[in-house]
Short mmCIF file of C-alpha atoms in Angstrom, two decimals:
data_model
loop_
_atom_site.label_atom_id
_atom_site.label_comp_id
_atom_site.label_asym_id
_atom_site.label_seq_id
_atom_site.Cartn_x
_atom_site.Cartn_y
_atom_site.Cartn_z
CA UNK Q 1031 -22.68 19.03 9.92
CA UNK Q 1032 -20.56 16.25 11.42
CA UNK Q 1033 -20.08 16.15 15.19
CA UNK Q 1034 -16.36 15.49 14.68
CA UNK Q 1035 -14.48 16.93 11.75
CA UNK Q 1036 -11.12 18.23 10.59
CA UNK Q 1037 -10.57 21.66 9.06
CA UNK Q 1038 -7.84 22.17 6.48
CA UNK Q 1039 -6.80 25.73 5.59
CA UNK Q 1040 -4.69 25.96 2.47
CA UNK Q 1041 -4.36 25.83 -1.30
CA UNK Q 1042 -6.70 24.41 -3.92
CA UNK Q 1043 -5.08 24.15 -7.35
CA UNK Q 1044 -5.64 22.67 -10.74
CA UNK Q 1045 -2.53 20.54 -11.32
CA UNK Q 1046 -1.08 20.01 -14.79
CA UNK Q 1047 1.48 17.21 -14.58
CA UNK Q 1048 4.05 16.07 -17.14
CA UNK Q 1049 5.54 12.63 -16.40
CA UNK Q 1050 8.50 11.72 -18.60
CA UNK Q 1051 8.99 8.27 -20.09
CA UNK Q 1052 12.45 6.64 -20.02
CA UNK Q 1053 15.53 8.73 -20.87
CA UNK Q 1054 14.54 12.17 -19.60
CA UNK Q 1055 16.58 14.99 -21.16
CA UNK Q 1056 16.81 18.42 -19.56
CA UNK Q 1057 16.03 21.45 -21.75
CA UNK Q 1058 14.48 19.21 -24.41
CA UNK Q 1059 11.08 17.91 -25.49
CA UNK Q 1060 10.45 14.60 -23.71
CA UNK Q 1061 7.98 11.88 -24.59
CA UNK Q 1062 5.65 11.14 -21.70
CA UNK Q 1063 2.17 11.58 -20.31
CA UNK Q 1064 0.34 14.78 -19.39
CA UNK Q 1065 -2.52 14.74 -16.91
CA UNK Q 1066 -4.94 17.24 -15.41
CA UNK Q 1067 -6.01 16.81 -11.77
CA UNK Q 1068 -7.10 18.69 -8.69
CA UNK Q 1069 -4.20 19.54 -6.38
CA UNK Q 1070 -2.85 22.06 -3.95
CA UNK Q 1071 -1.30 21.08 -0.63
CA UNK Q 1072 -4.46 21.85 1.33
CA UNK Q 1073 -6.68 19.99 -1.13
CA UNK Q 1074 -4.29 17.01 -1.32
CA UNK Q 1075 -4.29 16.73 2.47
CA UNK Q 1076 -8.08 17.06 2.57
CA UNK Q 1077 -8.58 14.46 -0.15
CA UNK Q 1078 -6.27 12.00 1.59
CA UNK Q 1079 -8.21 12.56 4.82
CA UNK Q 1080 -11.55 11.83 3.17
CA UNK Q 1081 -10.08 8.63 1.72
CA UNK Q 1082 -9.21 7.75 5.32
CA UNK Q 1083 -12.86 8.30 6.28
CA UNK Q 1084 -12.30 11.54 8.23
CA UNK Q 1085 -14.99 14.21 7.63
CA UNK Q 1086 -13.03 17.14 6.24
CA UNK Q 1087 -13.79 20.78 5.44
CA UNK Q 1088 -11.41 22.71 3.20
CA UNK Q 1089 -11.25 26.45 3.81
CA UNK Q 1090 -9.77 27.96 0.68
CA UNK Q 1091 -10.49 30.28 -2.25
CA UNK Q 1092 -10.98 29.66 -5.95
CA UNK Q 1093 -12.05 31.65 -8.99
CA UNK Q 1094 -15.29 31.85 -10.92
CA UNK Q 1095 -13.53 30.62 -14.07
CA UNK Q 1096 -13.77 27.27 -15.87
CA UNK Q 1097 -10.97 25.86 -13.71
CA UNK Q 1098 -13.02 26.83 -10.63
CA UNK Q 1099 -15.95 24.78 -11.92
CA UNK Q 1100 -13.68 21.76 -12.28
CA UNK Q 1101 -12.32 22.28 -8.77
CA UNK Q 1102 -15.81 22.46 -7.27
CA UNK Q 1103 -16.96 19.29 -9.02
CA UNK Q 1104 -13.84 17.34 -8.10
CA UNK Q 1105 -14.03 18.35 -4.43
CA UNK Q 1106 -17.66 17.26 -4.37
CA UNK Q 1107 -16.72 13.94 -5.97
CA UNK Q 1108 -13.95 13.45 -3.40
CA UNK Q 1109 -16.28 14.31 -0.48
CA UNK Q 1110 -14.31 17.44 0.43
CA UNK Q 1111 -16.74 19.94 1.92
CA UNK Q 1112 -16.37 23.49 0.53
CA UNK Q 1113 -19.19 25.04 2.59
CA UNK Q 1114 -16.69 27.39 4.26
CA UNK Q 1115 -14.56 28.04 1.16
CA UNK Q 1116 -15.24 31.06 -1.05
CA UNK Q 1117 -15.49 31.56 -4.80
CA UNK Q 1118 -13.93 34.93 -5.68
CA UNK Q 1119 -15.60 36.76 -8.61
CA UNK Q 1120 -13.25 37.88 -11.38
CA UNK Q 1121 -10.25 35.89 -10.09
CA UNK Q 1122 -8.36 33.08 -11.80
CA UNK Q 1123 -8.25 29.82 -9.91
CA UNK Q 1124 -4.87 28.69 -8.62
CA UNK Q 1125 -2.93 26.55 -11.11
CA UNK Q 1126 0.19 24.40 -10.59
CA UNK Q 1127 2.31 23.01 -13.41
CA UNK Q 1128 5.04 20.44 -12.73
CA UNK Q 1129 7.31 18.05 -14.63
CA UNK Q 1130 8.75 14.79 -13.28
CA UNK Q 1131 11.72 12.92 -14.78
CA UNK Q 1132 11.94 9.21 -15.60
CA UNK Q 1133 12.75 8.48 -11.92
CA UNK Q 1134 9.53 10.10 -10.76
CA UNK Q 1135 11.29 13.10 -9.18
CA UNK Q 1136 10.05 16.61 -9.87
CA UNK Q 1137 12.54 18.58 -11.97
CA UNK Q 1138 10.67 21.87 -12.34
CA UNK Q 1139 7.37 23.51 -11.45
CA UNK Q 1140 5.50 26.79 -11.87
CA UNK Q 1141 2.68 27.90 -9.62
CA UNK Q 1142 0.15 30.66 -10.22
CA UNK Q 1143 -1.40 31.05 -6.78
CA UNK Q 1144 -2.03 34.79 -6.46
CA UNK Q 1145 -5.65 34.17 -5.46
CA UNK Q 1146 -4.41 32.78 -2.12
CA UNK Q 1147 -3.75 36.40 -1.09
CA UNK Q 1148 -7.51 36.67 -0.60
CA UNK Q 1149 -7.19 34.48 2.53
CA UNK Q 1150 -6.55 37.41 4.84
CA UNK Q 1151 -7.04 37.56 8.64
CA UNK Q 1152 -10.37 39.29 7.95
CA UNK Q 1153 -11.40 36.38 5.69
CA UNK Q 1154 -10.36 33.85 8.35
CA UNK Q 1155 -12.02 35.73 11.20
CA UNK Q 1156 -15.41 34.81 9.73
CA UNK Q 1157 -14.43 31.12 9.88
CA UNK Q 1158 -12.90 31.15 13.36
CA UNK Q 1159 -15.82 29.72 15.36
CA UNK Q 1160 -16.17 26.88 12.88
CA UNK Q 1161 -12.43 26.12 13.05
CA UNK Q 1162 -12.44 26.12 16.85
CA UNK Q 1163 -15.26 23.56 16.92
CA UNK Q 1164 -13.17 21.11 14.88
CA UNK Q 1165 -10.97 18.37 16.30
CA UNK Q 1166 -7.92 20.04 14.75
CA UNK Q 1167 -6.72 22.53 12.16
CA UNK Q 1168 -4.34 21.37 9.44
CA UNK Q 1169 -2.55 24.39 7.99
CA UNK Q 1170 -0.36 24.59 4.91
CA UNK Q 1171 2.24 27.29 4.34
CA UNK Q 1172 0.68 28.79 1.22
CA UNK Q 1173 -1.28 31.50 3.04
CA UNK Q 1174 0.39 34.71 4.17
CA UNK Q 1175 2.50 35.03 7.30
CA UNK Q 1176 0.02 37.55 8.66
CA UNK Q 1177 -2.81 35.02 8.28
CA UNK Q 1178 -0.73 32.21 9.77
CA UNK Q 1179 0.09 34.33 12.81
CA UNK Q 1180 -3.57 35.34 13.15
CA UNK Q 1181 -4.64 31.70 13.23
CA UNK Q 1182 -1.84 30.78 15.66
CA UNK Q 1183 -3.07 33.44 18.09
CA UNK Q 1184 -6.79 32.71 17.82
CA UNK Q 1185 -7.21 29.00 17.13
CA UNK Q 1186 -7.83 26.94 20.28
CA UNK Q 1187 -7.72 23.42 18.78
CA UNK Q 1188 -4.45 21.60 17.95
CA UNK Q 1189 -2.67 23.05 14.92
CA UNK Q 1190 -0.93 20.68 12.50
CA UNK Q 1191 1.47 22.30 10.03
CA UNK Q 1192 2.84 21.35 6.63
CA UNK Q 1193 5.39 24.08 5.80
CA UNK Q 1194 5.14 23.29 2.04
CA UNK Q 1195 8.55 24.59 0.95
CA UNK Q 1196 11.82 26.23 1.95
CA UNK Q 1197 10.49 29.57 0.67
CA UNK Q 1198 7.45 29.38 2.97
CA UNK Q 1199 8.65 27.67 6.14
CA UNK Q 1200 9.91 30.94 7.63
CA UNK Q 1201 6.32 32.10 8.06
CA UNK Q 1202 6.05 29.75 11.04
CA UNK Q 1203 9.23 30.85 12.82
CA UNK Q 1204 7.46 33.14 15.32
CA UNK Q 1205 4.57 30.80 16.20
CA UNK Q 1206 6.30 27.48 16.83
CA UNK Q 1207 5.09 27.47 20.44
CA UNK Q 1208 1.49 27.49 19.13
CA UNK Q 1209 1.98 24.43 16.92
CA UNK Q 1210 1.02 20.95 18.08
CA UNK Q 1211 2.53 19.01 15.17
CA UNK Q 1212 4.83 19.97 12.29
CA UNK Q 1213 6.15 18.00 9.30
CA UNK Q 1214 9.13 19.76 7.71
CA UNK Q 1215 11.73 18.18 5.45
CA UNK Q 1216 15.44 18.35 6.30
CA UNK Q 1217 16.04 21.76 4.70
CA UNK Q 1218 12.92 23.30 6.24
CA UNK Q 1219 13.92 21.96 9.66
CA UNK Q 1220 17.36 23.52 9.22
CA UNK Q 1221 15.86 26.93 8.48
CA UNK Q 1222 13.68 26.75 11.58
CA UNK Q 1223 16.44 25.58 13.94
CA UNK Q 1224 19.82 26.49 12.47
CA UNK Q 1225 20.85 22.82 12.68
CA UNK Q 1226 22.21 21.50 9.37
CA UNK Q 1227 20.46 18.18 8.86
CA UNK Q 1228 22.73 15.73 7.02
CA UNK Q 1229 21.90 12.43 8.72
CA UNK Q 1230 19.73 10.83 11.39
CA UNK Q 1231 21.72 12.24 14.32
CA UNK Q 1232 21.59 15.83 13.13
CA UNK Q 1233 17.92 15.25 12.31
CA UNK Q 1234 17.35 14.25 15.93
CA UNK Q 1235 19.07 17.43 17.10
CA UNK Q 1236 16.89 19.58 14.82
CA UNK Q 1237 13.79 17.78 16.06
CA UNK Q 1238 14.88 18.30 19.65
CA UNK Q 1239 15.33 22.02 18.99
CA UNK Q 1240 11.81 22.22 17.56
CA UNK Q 1241 10.49 20.46 20.66
CA UNK Q 1242 12.33 23.00 22.83
CA UNK Q 1243 10.74 25.82 20.82
CA UNK Q 1244 7.32 24.48 21.81
CA UNK Q 1245 6.29 22.07 19.05
CA UNK Q 1246 4.91 18.94 20.75
CA UNK Q 1247 5.25 16.50 17.86
CA UNK Q 1248 7.86 16.69 15.09
CA UNK Q 1249 8.06 14.58 11.95
CA UNK Q 1250 11.09 15.41 9.79
CA UNK Q 1251 11.10 13.95 6.29
CA UNK Q 1252 14.58 12.71 5.43
CA UNK Q 1253 13.74 11.63 1.88
CA UNK Q 1254 15.09 8.21 1.02
CA UNK Q 1255 16.15 7.67 4.64
CA UNK Q 1256 12.54 7.86 5.87
CA UNK Q 1257 10.79 10.00 8.46
CA UNK Q 1258 12.18 11.00 11.86
CA UNK Q 1259 9.59 11.14 14.65
CA UNK Q 1260 10.19 13.14 17.82
CA UNK Q 1261 8.08 14.01 20.85
CA UNK Q 1262 9.36 15.78 23.94
CA UNK Q 1263 8.66 12.73 26.14
CA UNK Q 1264 9.76 9.99 23.68
CA UNK Q 1265 13.06 8.89 22.20
CA UNK Q 1266 13.30 10.06 18.55
CA UNK Q 1267 13.00 7.24 16.05
CA UNK Q 1268 13.57 6.90 12.30
CA UNK Q 1269 11.04 4.98 10.22
CA UNK Q 1270 12.48 3.88 6.84
CA UNK Q 1271 10.50 4.06 3.56
CA UNK Q 1272 8.25 1.13 2.60
CA UNK Q 1273 7.74 1.72 -1.14
CA UNK Q 1274 8.65 -1.15 -3.45
CA UNK Q 1275 8.65 1.00 -6.59
CA UNK Q 1276 8.53 4.76 -7.17
CA UNK Q 1277 6.49 6.25 -10.00
CA UNK Q 1278 6.11 9.82 -8.70
CA UNK Q 1279 7.02 11.42 -5.39
CA UNK Q 1280 4.56 14.28 -5.93
CA UNK Q 1281 1.96 14.31 -3.15
CA UNK Q 1282 3.81 11.94 -0.83
CA UNK Q 1283 4.41 14.62 1.78
CA UNK Q 1284 0.75 15.69 1.68
CA UNK Q 1285 -0.30 12.08 2.23
CA UNK Q 1286 2.12 11.81 5.15
CA UNK Q 1287 0.66 14.94 6.77
CA UNK Q 1288 -2.88 13.67 6.27
CA UNK Q 1289 -2.06 10.31 7.84
CA UNK Q 1290 -0.48 11.96 10.87
CA UNK Q 1291 -3.63 14.07 11.34
CA UNK Q 1292 -5.90 11.06 10.76
CA UNK Q 1293 -4.06 9.07 13.43
CA UNK Q 1294 -4.75 11.83 15.98
CA UNK Q 1295 -8.37 12.20 14.81
CA UNK Q 1296 -9.14 8.52 15.35
CA UNK Q 1297 -6.78 7.50 18.15
CA UNK Q 1298 -6.18 10.72 20.08
CA UNK Q 1299 -2.87 10.75 21.96
CA UNK Q 1300 -2.91 6.98 22.50
CA UNK Q 1301 -0.60 5.90 19.68
CA UNK Q 1302 3.18 6.17 20.22
CA UNK Q 1303 4.89 8.42 17.70
CA UNK Q 1304 6.71 5.41 16.24
CA UNK Q 1305 3.42 3.78 15.25
CA UNK Q 1306 2.16 7.03 13.73
CA UNK Q 1307 5.39 7.23 11.72
CA UNK Q 1308 4.91 3.67 10.48
CA UNK Q 1309 1.35 4.38 9.37
CA UNK Q 1310 2.44 7.57 7.61
CA UNK Q 1311 5.25 5.80 5.77
CA UNK Q 1312 2.89 3.03 4.75
CA UNK Q 1313 0.50 5.63 3.34
CA UNK Q 1314 3.29 7.54 1.57
CA UNK Q 1315 4.53 4.32 -0.04
CA UNK Q 1316 1.08 3.80 -1.59
CA UNK Q 1317 1.18 7.35 -2.97
CA UNK Q 1318 4.63 7.15 -4.60
CA UNK Q 1319 3.64 3.93 -6.37
CA UNK Q 1320 0.93 5.92 -8.18
CA UNK Q 1321 1.24 8.61 -10.89
CA UNK Q 1322 -1.45 10.59 -9.03
CA UNK Q 1323 -0.74 13.04 -6.21
CA UNK Q 1324 -3.53 11.30 -4.26
CA UNK Q 1325 -3.55 7.55 -4.88
CA UNK Q 1326 -6.83 5.77 -5.62
CA UNK Q 1327 -5.45 2.84 -3.62
CA UNK Q 1328 -5.21 4.86 -0.41
CA UNK Q 1329 -7.55 3.60 2.30
CA UNK Q 1330 -7.35 2.52 5.92
CA UNK Q 1331 -7.25 -1.19 5.09
CA UNK Q 1332 -4.29 -0.84 2.69
CA UNK Q 1333 -2.36 1.39 5.09
CA UNK Q 1334 -2.79 -0.99 8.03
CA UNK Q 1335 -1.94 -4.01 5.84
CA UNK Q 1336 1.27 -2.42 4.55
CA UNK Q 1337 2.31 -1.21 7.99
CA UNK Q 1338 1.70 -4.68 9.46
CA UNK Q 1339 3.66 -6.29 6.62
CA UNK Q 1340 6.56 -3.92 7.36
CA UNK Q 1341 6.50 -4.85 11.04
CA UNK Q 1342 6.69 -8.55 10.15
CA UNK Q 1343 9.74 -7.93 7.94
CA UNK Q 1344 11.71 -6.09 10.64
#
């Protein structure tokens, strides 16, 4: 076992992606490409972390079906350690189906993630010592509120949170003071704070409210405007996007979360939030220029190069 490692608790899915060619038409059959890949917010974050050379353990569940065999093999190939994950007999592995239009934006998705219900507080209690010996816990919002609140009360290392979606962000409402770092989008931030985020200024107010509720570091994704970074002792700052072209936005948020966690893993609290934001936007730009949810071009060298190039431009 590594002396220093990151634990990710979250979803592991088999992703089926449909990417439309030019001239996408809603409610019609569209010409495009269909691909099969390993996904899930937790897995995506873990895979991005291993590409950034951070030893990573994924605590999750998967079935003993054919999809589960694929998931095991892919995690092994991507150096994601599943020693503390569990294969559940008789259960179907989690599956996620999504379709992106000709602009690369997701237009619809269906997820079959009922197996995640197996990640109960009792399940997590067996993993607690291992989690508390990590450098940090990265937690996605796919597990139950009961399990999230259990971890918030019992985990002693910094907790990093990706809320995942509007439907799931409310699970974190009662444990914000236990969270070190959170990365919501504008709508998720609004649900947590009551502040309607429509621009940078209202984004700063929402971030400030999250800081007041106890979250030390806040990164609010504002889509095409970029990412807003806020820490209780630093002036909030907006880092604009760096992508030159966009093929698919799927996985960009997971890459951003992974890069934020990686920056803490390697640099501790030394880096200003602005620099962390720049690195995360550089990483996200590499992801959106790829049809994959985790880009094969993602590595430390490429992130630093793109971030440095951005700094030279501004």
